[in-house]
GROMACS .gro file of C-alpha atoms in nm:
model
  401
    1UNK     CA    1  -0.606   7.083  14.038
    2UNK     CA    2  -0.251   7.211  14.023
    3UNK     CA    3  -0.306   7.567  13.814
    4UNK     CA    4   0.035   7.559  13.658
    5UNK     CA    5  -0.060   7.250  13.456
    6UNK     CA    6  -0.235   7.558  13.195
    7UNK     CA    7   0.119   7.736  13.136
    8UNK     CA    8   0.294   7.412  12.993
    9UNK     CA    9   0.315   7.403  12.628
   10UNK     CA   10   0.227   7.147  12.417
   11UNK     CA   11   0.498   6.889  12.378
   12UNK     CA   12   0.695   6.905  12.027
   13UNK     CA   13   0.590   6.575  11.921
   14UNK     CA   14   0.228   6.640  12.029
   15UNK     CA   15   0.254   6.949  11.781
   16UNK     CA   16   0.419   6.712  11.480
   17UNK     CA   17   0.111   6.443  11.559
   18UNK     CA   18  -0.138   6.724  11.486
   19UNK     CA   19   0.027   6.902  11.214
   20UNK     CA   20   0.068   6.579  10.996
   21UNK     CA   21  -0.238   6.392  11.097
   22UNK     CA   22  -0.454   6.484  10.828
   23UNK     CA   23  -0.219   6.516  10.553
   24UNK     CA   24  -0.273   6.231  10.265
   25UNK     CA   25   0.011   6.112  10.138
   26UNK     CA   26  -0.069   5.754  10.013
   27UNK     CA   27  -0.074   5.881   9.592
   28UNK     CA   28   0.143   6.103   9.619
   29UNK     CA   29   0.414   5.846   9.788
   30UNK     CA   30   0.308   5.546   9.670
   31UNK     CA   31   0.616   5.308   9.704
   32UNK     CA   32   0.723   5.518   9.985
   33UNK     CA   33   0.855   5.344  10.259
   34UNK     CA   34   0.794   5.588  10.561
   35UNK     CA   35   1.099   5.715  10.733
   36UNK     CA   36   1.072   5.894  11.051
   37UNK     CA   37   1.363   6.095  11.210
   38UNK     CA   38   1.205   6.304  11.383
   39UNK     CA   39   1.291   6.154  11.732
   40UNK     CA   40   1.556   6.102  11.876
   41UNK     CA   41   1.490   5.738  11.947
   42UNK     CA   42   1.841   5.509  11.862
   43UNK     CA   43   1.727   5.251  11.639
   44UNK     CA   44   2.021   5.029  11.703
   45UNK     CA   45   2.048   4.713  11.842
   46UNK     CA   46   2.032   4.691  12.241
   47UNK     CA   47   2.345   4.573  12.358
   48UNK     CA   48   2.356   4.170  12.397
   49UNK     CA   49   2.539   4.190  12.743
   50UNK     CA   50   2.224   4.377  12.892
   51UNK     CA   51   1.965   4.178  12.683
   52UNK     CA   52   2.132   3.851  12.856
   53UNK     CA   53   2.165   4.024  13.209
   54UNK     CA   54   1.857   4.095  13.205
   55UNK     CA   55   1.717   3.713  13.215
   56UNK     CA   56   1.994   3.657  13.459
   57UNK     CA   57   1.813   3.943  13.710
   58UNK     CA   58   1.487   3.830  13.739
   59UNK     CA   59   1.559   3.672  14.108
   60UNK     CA   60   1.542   4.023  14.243
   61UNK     CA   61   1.166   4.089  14.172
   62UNK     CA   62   1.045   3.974  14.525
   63UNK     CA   63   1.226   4.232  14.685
   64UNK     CA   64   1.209   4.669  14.760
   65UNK     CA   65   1.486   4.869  14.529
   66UNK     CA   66   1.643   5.105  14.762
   67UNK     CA   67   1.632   5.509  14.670
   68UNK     CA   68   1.954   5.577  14.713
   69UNK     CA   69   2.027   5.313  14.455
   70UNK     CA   70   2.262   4.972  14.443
   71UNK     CA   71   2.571   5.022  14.610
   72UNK     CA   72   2.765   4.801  14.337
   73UNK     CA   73   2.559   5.035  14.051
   74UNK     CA   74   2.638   5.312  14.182
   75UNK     CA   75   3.038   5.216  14.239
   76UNK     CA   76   2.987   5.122  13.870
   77UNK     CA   77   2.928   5.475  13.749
   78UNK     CA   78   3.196   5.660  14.004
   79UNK     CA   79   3.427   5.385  13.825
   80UNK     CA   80   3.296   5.525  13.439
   81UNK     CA   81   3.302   5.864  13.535
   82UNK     CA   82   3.640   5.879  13.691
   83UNK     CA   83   3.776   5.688  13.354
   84UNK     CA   84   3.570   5.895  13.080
   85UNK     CA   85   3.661   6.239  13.259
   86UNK     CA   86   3.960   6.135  13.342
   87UNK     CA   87   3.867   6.256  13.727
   88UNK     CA   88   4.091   6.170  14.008
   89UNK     CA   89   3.807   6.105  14.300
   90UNK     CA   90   3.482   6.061  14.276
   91UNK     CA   91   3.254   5.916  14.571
   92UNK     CA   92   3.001   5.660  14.531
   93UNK     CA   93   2.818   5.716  14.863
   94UNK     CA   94   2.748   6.064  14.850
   95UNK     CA   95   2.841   6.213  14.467
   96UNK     CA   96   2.617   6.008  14.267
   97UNK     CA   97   2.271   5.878  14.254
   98UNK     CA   98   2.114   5.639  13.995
   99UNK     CA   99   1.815   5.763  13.798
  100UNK     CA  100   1.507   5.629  13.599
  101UNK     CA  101   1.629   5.835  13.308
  102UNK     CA  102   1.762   6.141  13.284
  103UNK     CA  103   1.422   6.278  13.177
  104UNK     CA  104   1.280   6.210  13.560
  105UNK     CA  105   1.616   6.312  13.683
  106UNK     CA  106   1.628   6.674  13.562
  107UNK     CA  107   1.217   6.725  13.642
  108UNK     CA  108   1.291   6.603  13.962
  109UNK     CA  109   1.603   6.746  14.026
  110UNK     CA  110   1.434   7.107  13.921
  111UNK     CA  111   1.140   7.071  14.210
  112UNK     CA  112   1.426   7.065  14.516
  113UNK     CA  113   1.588   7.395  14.384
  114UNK     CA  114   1.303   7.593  14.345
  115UNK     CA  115   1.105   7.768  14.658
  116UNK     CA  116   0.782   7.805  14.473
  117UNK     CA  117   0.697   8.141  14.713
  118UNK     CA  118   1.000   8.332  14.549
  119UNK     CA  119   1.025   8.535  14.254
  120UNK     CA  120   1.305   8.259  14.088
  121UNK     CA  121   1.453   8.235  13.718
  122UNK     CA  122   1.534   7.950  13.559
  123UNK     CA  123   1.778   7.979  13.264
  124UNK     CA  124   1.735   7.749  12.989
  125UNK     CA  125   1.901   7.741  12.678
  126UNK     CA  126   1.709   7.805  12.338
  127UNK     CA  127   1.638   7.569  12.136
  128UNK     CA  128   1.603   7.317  12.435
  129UNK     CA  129   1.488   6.957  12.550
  130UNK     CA  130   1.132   7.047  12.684
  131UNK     CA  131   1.177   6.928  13.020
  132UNK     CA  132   1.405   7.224  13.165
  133UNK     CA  133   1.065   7.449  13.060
  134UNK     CA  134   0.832   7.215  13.218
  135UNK     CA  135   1.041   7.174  13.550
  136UNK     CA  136   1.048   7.500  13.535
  137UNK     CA  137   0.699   7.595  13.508
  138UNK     CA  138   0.585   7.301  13.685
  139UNK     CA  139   0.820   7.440  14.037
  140UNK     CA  140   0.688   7.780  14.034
  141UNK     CA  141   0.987   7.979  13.873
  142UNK     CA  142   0.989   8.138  13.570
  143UNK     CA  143   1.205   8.043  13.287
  144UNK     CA  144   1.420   8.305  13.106
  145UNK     CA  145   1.567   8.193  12.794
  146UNK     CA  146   1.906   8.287  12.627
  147UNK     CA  147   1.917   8.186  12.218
  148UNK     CA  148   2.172   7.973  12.051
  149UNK     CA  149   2.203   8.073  11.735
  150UNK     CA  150   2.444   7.989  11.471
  151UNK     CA  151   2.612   8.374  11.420
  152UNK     CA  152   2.784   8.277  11.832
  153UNK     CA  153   2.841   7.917  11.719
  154UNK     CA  154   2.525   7.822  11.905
  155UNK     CA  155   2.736   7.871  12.212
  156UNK     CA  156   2.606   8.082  12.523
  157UNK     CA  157   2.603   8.451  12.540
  158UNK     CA  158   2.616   8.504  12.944
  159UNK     CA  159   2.693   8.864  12.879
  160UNK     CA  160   2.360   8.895  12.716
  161UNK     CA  161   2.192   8.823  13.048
  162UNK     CA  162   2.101   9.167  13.191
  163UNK     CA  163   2.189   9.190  13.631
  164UNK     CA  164   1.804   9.167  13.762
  165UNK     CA  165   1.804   8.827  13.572
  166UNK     CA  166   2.141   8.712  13.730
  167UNK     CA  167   2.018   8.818  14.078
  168UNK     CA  168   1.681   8.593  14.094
  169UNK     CA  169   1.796   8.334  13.882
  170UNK     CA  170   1.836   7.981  14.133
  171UNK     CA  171   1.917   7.769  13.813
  172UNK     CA  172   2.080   7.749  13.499
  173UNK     CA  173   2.064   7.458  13.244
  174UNK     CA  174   2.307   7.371  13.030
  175UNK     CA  175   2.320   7.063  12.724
  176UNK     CA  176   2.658   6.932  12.610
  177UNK     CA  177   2.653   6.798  12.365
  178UNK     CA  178   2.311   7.010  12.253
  179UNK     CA  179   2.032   6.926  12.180
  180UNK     CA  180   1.934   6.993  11.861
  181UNK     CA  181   2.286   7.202  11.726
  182UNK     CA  182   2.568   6.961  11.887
  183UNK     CA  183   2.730   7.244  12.036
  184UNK     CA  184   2.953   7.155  12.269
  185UNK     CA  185   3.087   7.367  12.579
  186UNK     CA  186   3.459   7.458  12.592
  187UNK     CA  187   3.702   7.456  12.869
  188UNK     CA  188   3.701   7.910  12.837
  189UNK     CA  189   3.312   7.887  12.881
  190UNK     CA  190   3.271   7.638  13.155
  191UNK     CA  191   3.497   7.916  13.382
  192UNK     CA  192   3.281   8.205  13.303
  193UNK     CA  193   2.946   7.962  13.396
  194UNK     CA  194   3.129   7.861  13.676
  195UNK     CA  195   3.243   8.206  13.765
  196UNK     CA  196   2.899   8.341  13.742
  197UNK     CA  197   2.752   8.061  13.943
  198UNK     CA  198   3.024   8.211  14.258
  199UNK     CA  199   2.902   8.520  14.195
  200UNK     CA  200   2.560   8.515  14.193
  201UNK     CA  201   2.496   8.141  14.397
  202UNK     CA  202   2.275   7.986  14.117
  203UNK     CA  203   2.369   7.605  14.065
  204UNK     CA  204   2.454   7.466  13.738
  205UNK     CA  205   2.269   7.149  13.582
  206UNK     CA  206   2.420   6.994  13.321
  207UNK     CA  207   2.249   6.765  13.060
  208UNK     CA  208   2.516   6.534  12.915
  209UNK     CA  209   2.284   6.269  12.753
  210UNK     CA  210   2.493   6.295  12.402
  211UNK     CA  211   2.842   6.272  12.587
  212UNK     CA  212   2.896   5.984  12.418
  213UNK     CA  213   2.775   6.039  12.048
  214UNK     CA  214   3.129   6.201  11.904
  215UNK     CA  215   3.350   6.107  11.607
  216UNK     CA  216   3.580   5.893  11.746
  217UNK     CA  217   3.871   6.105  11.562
  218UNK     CA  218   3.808   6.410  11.762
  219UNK     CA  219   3.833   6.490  12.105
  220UNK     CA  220   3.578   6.332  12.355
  221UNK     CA  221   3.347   6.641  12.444
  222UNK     CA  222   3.431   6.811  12.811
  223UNK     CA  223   3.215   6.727  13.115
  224UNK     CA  224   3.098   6.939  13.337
  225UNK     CA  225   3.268   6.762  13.623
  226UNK     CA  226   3.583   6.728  13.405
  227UNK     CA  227   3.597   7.114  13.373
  228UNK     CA  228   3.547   7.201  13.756
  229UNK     CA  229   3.794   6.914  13.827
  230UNK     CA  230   4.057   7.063  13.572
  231UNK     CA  231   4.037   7.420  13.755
  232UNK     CA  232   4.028   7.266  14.089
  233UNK     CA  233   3.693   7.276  14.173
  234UNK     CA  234   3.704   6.889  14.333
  235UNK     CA  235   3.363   6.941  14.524
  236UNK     CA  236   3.138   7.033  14.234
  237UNK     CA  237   2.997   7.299  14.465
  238UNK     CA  238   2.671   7.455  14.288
  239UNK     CA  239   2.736   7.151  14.017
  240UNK     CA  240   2.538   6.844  13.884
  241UNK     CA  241   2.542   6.714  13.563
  242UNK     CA  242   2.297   6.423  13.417
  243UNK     CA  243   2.360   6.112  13.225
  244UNK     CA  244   2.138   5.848  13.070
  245UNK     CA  245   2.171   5.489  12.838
  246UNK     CA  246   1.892   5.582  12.647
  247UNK     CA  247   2.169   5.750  12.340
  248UNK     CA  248   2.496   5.603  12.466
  249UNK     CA  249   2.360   5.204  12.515
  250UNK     CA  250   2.090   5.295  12.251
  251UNK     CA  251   1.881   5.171  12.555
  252UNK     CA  252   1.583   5.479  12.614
  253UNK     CA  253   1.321   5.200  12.678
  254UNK     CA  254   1.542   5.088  13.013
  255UNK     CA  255   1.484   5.442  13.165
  256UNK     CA  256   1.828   5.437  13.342
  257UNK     CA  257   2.090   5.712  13.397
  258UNK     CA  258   2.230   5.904  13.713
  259UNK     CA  259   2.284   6.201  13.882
  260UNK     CA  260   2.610   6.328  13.967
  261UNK     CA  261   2.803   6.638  14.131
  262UNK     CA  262   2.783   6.831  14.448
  263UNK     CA  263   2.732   6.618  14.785
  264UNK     CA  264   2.530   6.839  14.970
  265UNK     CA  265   2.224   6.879  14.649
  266UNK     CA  266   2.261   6.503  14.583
  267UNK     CA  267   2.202   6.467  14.961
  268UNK     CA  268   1.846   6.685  14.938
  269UNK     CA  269   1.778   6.531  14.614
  270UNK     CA  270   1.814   6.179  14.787
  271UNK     CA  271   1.564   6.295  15.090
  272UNK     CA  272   1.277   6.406  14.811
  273UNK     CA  273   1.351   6.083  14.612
  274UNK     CA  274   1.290   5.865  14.941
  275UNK     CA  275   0.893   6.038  14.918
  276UNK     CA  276   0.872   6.048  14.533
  277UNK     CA  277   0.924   5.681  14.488
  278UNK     CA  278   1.154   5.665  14.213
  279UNK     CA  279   1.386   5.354  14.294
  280UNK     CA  280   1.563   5.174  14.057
  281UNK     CA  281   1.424   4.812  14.020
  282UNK     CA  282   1.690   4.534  14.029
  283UNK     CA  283   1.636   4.424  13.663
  284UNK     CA  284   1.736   4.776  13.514
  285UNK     CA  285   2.030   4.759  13.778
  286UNK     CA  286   2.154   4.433  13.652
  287UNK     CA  287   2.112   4.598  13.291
  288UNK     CA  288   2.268   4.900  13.378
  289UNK     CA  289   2.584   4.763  13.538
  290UNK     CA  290   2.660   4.549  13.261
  291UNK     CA  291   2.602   4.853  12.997
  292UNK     CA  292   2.790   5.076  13.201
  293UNK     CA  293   3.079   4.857  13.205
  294UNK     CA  294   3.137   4.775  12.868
  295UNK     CA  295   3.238   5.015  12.642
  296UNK     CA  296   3.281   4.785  12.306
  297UNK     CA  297   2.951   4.871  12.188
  298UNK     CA  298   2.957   5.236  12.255
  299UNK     CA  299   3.232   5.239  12.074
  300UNK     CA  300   3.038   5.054  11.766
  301UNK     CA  301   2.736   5.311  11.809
  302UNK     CA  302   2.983   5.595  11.739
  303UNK     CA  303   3.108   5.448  11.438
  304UNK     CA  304   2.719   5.380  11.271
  305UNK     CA  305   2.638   5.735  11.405
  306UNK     CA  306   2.988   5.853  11.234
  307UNK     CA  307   2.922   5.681  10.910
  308UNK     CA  308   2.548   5.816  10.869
  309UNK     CA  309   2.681   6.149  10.934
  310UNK     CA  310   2.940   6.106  10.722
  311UNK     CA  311   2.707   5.980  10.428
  312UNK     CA  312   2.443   6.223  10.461
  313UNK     CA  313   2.594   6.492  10.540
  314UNK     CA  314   2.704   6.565  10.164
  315UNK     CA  315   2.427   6.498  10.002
  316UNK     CA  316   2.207   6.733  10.237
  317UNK     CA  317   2.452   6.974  10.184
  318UNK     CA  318   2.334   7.039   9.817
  319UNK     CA  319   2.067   7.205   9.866
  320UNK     CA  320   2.020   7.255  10.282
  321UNK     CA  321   2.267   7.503  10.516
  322UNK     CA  322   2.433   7.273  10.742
  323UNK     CA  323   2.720   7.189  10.945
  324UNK     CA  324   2.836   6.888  11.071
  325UNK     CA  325   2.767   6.893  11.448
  326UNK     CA  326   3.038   6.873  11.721
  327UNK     CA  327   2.867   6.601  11.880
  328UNK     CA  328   2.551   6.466  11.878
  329UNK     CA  329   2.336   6.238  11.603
  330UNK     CA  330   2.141   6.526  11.514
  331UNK     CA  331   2.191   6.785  11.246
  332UNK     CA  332   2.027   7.127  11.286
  333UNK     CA  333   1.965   7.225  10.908
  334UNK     CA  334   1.863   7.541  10.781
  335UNK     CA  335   1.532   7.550  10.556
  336UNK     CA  336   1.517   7.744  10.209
  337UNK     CA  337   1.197   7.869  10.304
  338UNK     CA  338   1.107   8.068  10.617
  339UNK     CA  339   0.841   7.840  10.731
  340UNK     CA  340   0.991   7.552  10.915
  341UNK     CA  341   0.609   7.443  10.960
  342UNK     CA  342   0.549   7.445  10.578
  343UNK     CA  343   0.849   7.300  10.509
  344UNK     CA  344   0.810   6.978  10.746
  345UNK     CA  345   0.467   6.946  10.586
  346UNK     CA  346   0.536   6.944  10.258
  347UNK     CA  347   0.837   6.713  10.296
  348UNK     CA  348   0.617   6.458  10.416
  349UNK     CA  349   0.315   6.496  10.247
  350UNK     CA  350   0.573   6.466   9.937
  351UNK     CA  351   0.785   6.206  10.026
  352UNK     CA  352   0.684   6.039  10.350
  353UNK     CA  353   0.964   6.186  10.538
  354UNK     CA  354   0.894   6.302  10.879
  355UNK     CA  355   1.130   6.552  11.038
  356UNK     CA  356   1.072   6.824  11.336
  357UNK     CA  357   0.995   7.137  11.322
  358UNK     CA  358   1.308   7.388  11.466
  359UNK     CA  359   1.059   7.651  11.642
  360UNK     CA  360   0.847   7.341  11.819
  361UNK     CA  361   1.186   7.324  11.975
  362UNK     CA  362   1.233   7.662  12.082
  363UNK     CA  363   1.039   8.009  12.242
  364UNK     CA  364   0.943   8.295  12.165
  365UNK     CA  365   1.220   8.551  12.279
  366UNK     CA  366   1.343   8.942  12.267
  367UNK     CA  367   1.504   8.867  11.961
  368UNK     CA  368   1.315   8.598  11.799
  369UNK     CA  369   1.239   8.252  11.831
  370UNK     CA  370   1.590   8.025  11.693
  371UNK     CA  371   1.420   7.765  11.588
  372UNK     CA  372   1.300   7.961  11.272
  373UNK     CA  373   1.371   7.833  10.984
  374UNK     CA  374   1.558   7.525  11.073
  375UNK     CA  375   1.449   7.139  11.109
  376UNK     CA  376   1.576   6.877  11.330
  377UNK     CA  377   1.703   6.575  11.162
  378UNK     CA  378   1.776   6.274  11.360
  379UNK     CA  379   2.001   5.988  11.235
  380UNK     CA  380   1.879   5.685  11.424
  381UNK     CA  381   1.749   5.500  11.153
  382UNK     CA  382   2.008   5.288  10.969
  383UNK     CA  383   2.256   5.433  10.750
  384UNK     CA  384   2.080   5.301  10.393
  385UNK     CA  385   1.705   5.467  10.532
  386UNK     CA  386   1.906   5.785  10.618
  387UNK     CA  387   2.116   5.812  10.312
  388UNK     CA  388   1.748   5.737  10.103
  389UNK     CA  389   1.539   6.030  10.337
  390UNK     CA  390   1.865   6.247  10.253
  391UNK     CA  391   1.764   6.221   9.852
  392UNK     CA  392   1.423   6.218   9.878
  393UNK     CA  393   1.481   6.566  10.079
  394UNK     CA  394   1.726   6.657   9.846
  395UNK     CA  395   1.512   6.598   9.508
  396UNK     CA  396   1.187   6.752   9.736
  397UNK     CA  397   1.418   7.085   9.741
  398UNK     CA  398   1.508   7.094   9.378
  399UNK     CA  399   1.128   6.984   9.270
  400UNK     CA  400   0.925   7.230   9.484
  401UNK     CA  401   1.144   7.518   9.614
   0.00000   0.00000   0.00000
């Protein structure tokens, strides 16, 4: 048995299960209708062009999916990247691969980086999604984690990175839009990522899964491969950055995304895909294409997303620290008490609200863990059950704190 299965951590939602599961809340909320946003699971409707596609695909069962992915899928995505980023070339055949999710994508990605005989870093952001730290772990490396906290705008702090950490680090993730503060990563701080990545040979992966979750008044948030195209980076070199359909299609049973960037990783990526048996199935490709190329109801899921922040926003603001995020469906809030563990608890043994924990998010580091005193609210439910959780929390604050 592989003995790096004992250093992963439990995952957050494993850690919400237990802490709630024997909590009795049936007197105290009777009436209640349970709300849960404590995943970030969309809750609106799948799209009908992929719901009809779908039926259409089912011809393809009888035969193998190649790894490398549907030529006519992956011309798809070259097409939506070059239009969303506003990028001059991108190549189908070599700069992008298809993925079950961007969830298999990044664990996967993570194992071809890392030489499990060296003494490699990983760099992961904290708070983070909990695959960069079981990649990580999972690979042999060790992850070294750099704190987003609100006092730096929940933006990166390279500086902060001491020299020895540079020199053995092989990999550095990077969320933008983040996951859980909606930070996202400006033109000035792509350079010095970029810069560093020259100067010390690490490559860059960046999670994008919440590219598409913005208010539509605002500036679209900056891709990774937008940024290395604006500065003239056109090969991506040391560069890959990860979408999915699971936020943007509000699609995350369909498992689809892709992987795109530098040539030469996609090209070693492709050889340990062709052993790992990951190909895309010719239903989700038939989905995908279709949800890739319409943009109408991304367009609607911004607005909904837009409106509940809009709505709640306010009324959370009475009583909880927080700021609208830059991006995102999440809001990062800041508890009145110090335990975000007590606070979580008592929220929903109170009022049948269930939101996450901040410091099941986070780790441990030199100067603390960031997920302290802050919960994770996700607005996937629909607007009228997140506007009602939003005054249940707000009358649980005035009530018991």
């Amino acid at each position: 048995m592989n003995k790096r299965l004992n250093k992963l951590n439990p995952y957050p939602f494993e850690n919400l299960r237990t802490l709630l599961k024997n909590i009795d809340n049936t007197n105290a909320n009777y009436g209640y209708i349970p709300i849960n946003l404590s995943i970030g699971e969309p809750k609106h409707a799948s799209p009908p062009i992929v719901k009809n596609t779908i039926i259409d695909s089912l011809y393809g069962l009888s035969i193998y999916p190649s790894t490398k992915g549907d030529v006519a899928l992956r011309e798809v995505i070259c097409k939506w990247i070059k239009n969303r980023y506003k990028i001059g070339s991108v190549d189908a055949e070599s700069q992008v691969l298809p993925a079950l999710g961007s969830r298999e994508a990044l664990f996967s990605f993570t194992q071809i980086v890392i030489d499990s005989d060296s003494d490699s870093i990983v760099i992961c952001p904290n708070p983070f999604y909990q695959i960069y730290e079981g990649a990580t772990l999972l690979a042999g490396a060790k992850p070294y984690y750099i704190n987003l906290n609100q006092e730096n705008n929940f933006s990166y702090d390279w500086d902060s990175i001491p020299e020895n950490i540079w020199k053995k680090t092989k990999l550095v993730f990077v969320c933008s839009p983040g996951n859980p503060a909606g930070n996202v990563i400006n033109l000035d701080e792509w350079k010095k990522i970029f810069y560093l990545s020259d100067k010390y040979g690490f490559i860059i992966a960046s999670d994008e899964c919440y590219s598409e979750i913005y208010d539509e008044t605002i500036t679209p948030p900056l891709g990774g491969m937008q940024a290395a195209d604006i500065i003239g980076l056109k090969d991506y070199n040391n560069l890959v950055v990860f979408s999915s359909l699971s936020k943007r299609s509000s699609l995350p049973g369909l498992r689809s995304g892709f992987i795109a960037g530098d040539s030469k990783l996609l090209s070693k990526f492709l050889l340990y895909r062709t052993y790992n048996g990951s190909a895309m199935g010719p239903v989700v490709v038939s989905a995908s294409i279709a949800a890739w190329s319409d943009e109408e109801h991304v367009k609607e899921n911004r607005k909904l997303y837009t409106n509940k922040i809009n709505a709640v926003l306010p009324i959370l603001q009475k009583v909880l620290d927080v700021t609208r995020p830059q991006a995102s469906f999440y809001l990062w809030a800041k508890t009145p008490v110090v335990s975000d563990i007590t606070f979580t608890k008592e929220l929903y043994k109170k009022t049948s609200v269930t939101v996450l924990p901040g410091s099941f998010l986070a780790r441990e580091s030199l100067s603390g863990n960031p997920g302290n005193n802050r919960i994770r609210i996700a607005l996937v439910s629909s607007l009228e059950e997140c506007v009602e959780a939003a005054n249940r929390i707000v009358n649980f604050v005035k009530s018991n704190i």
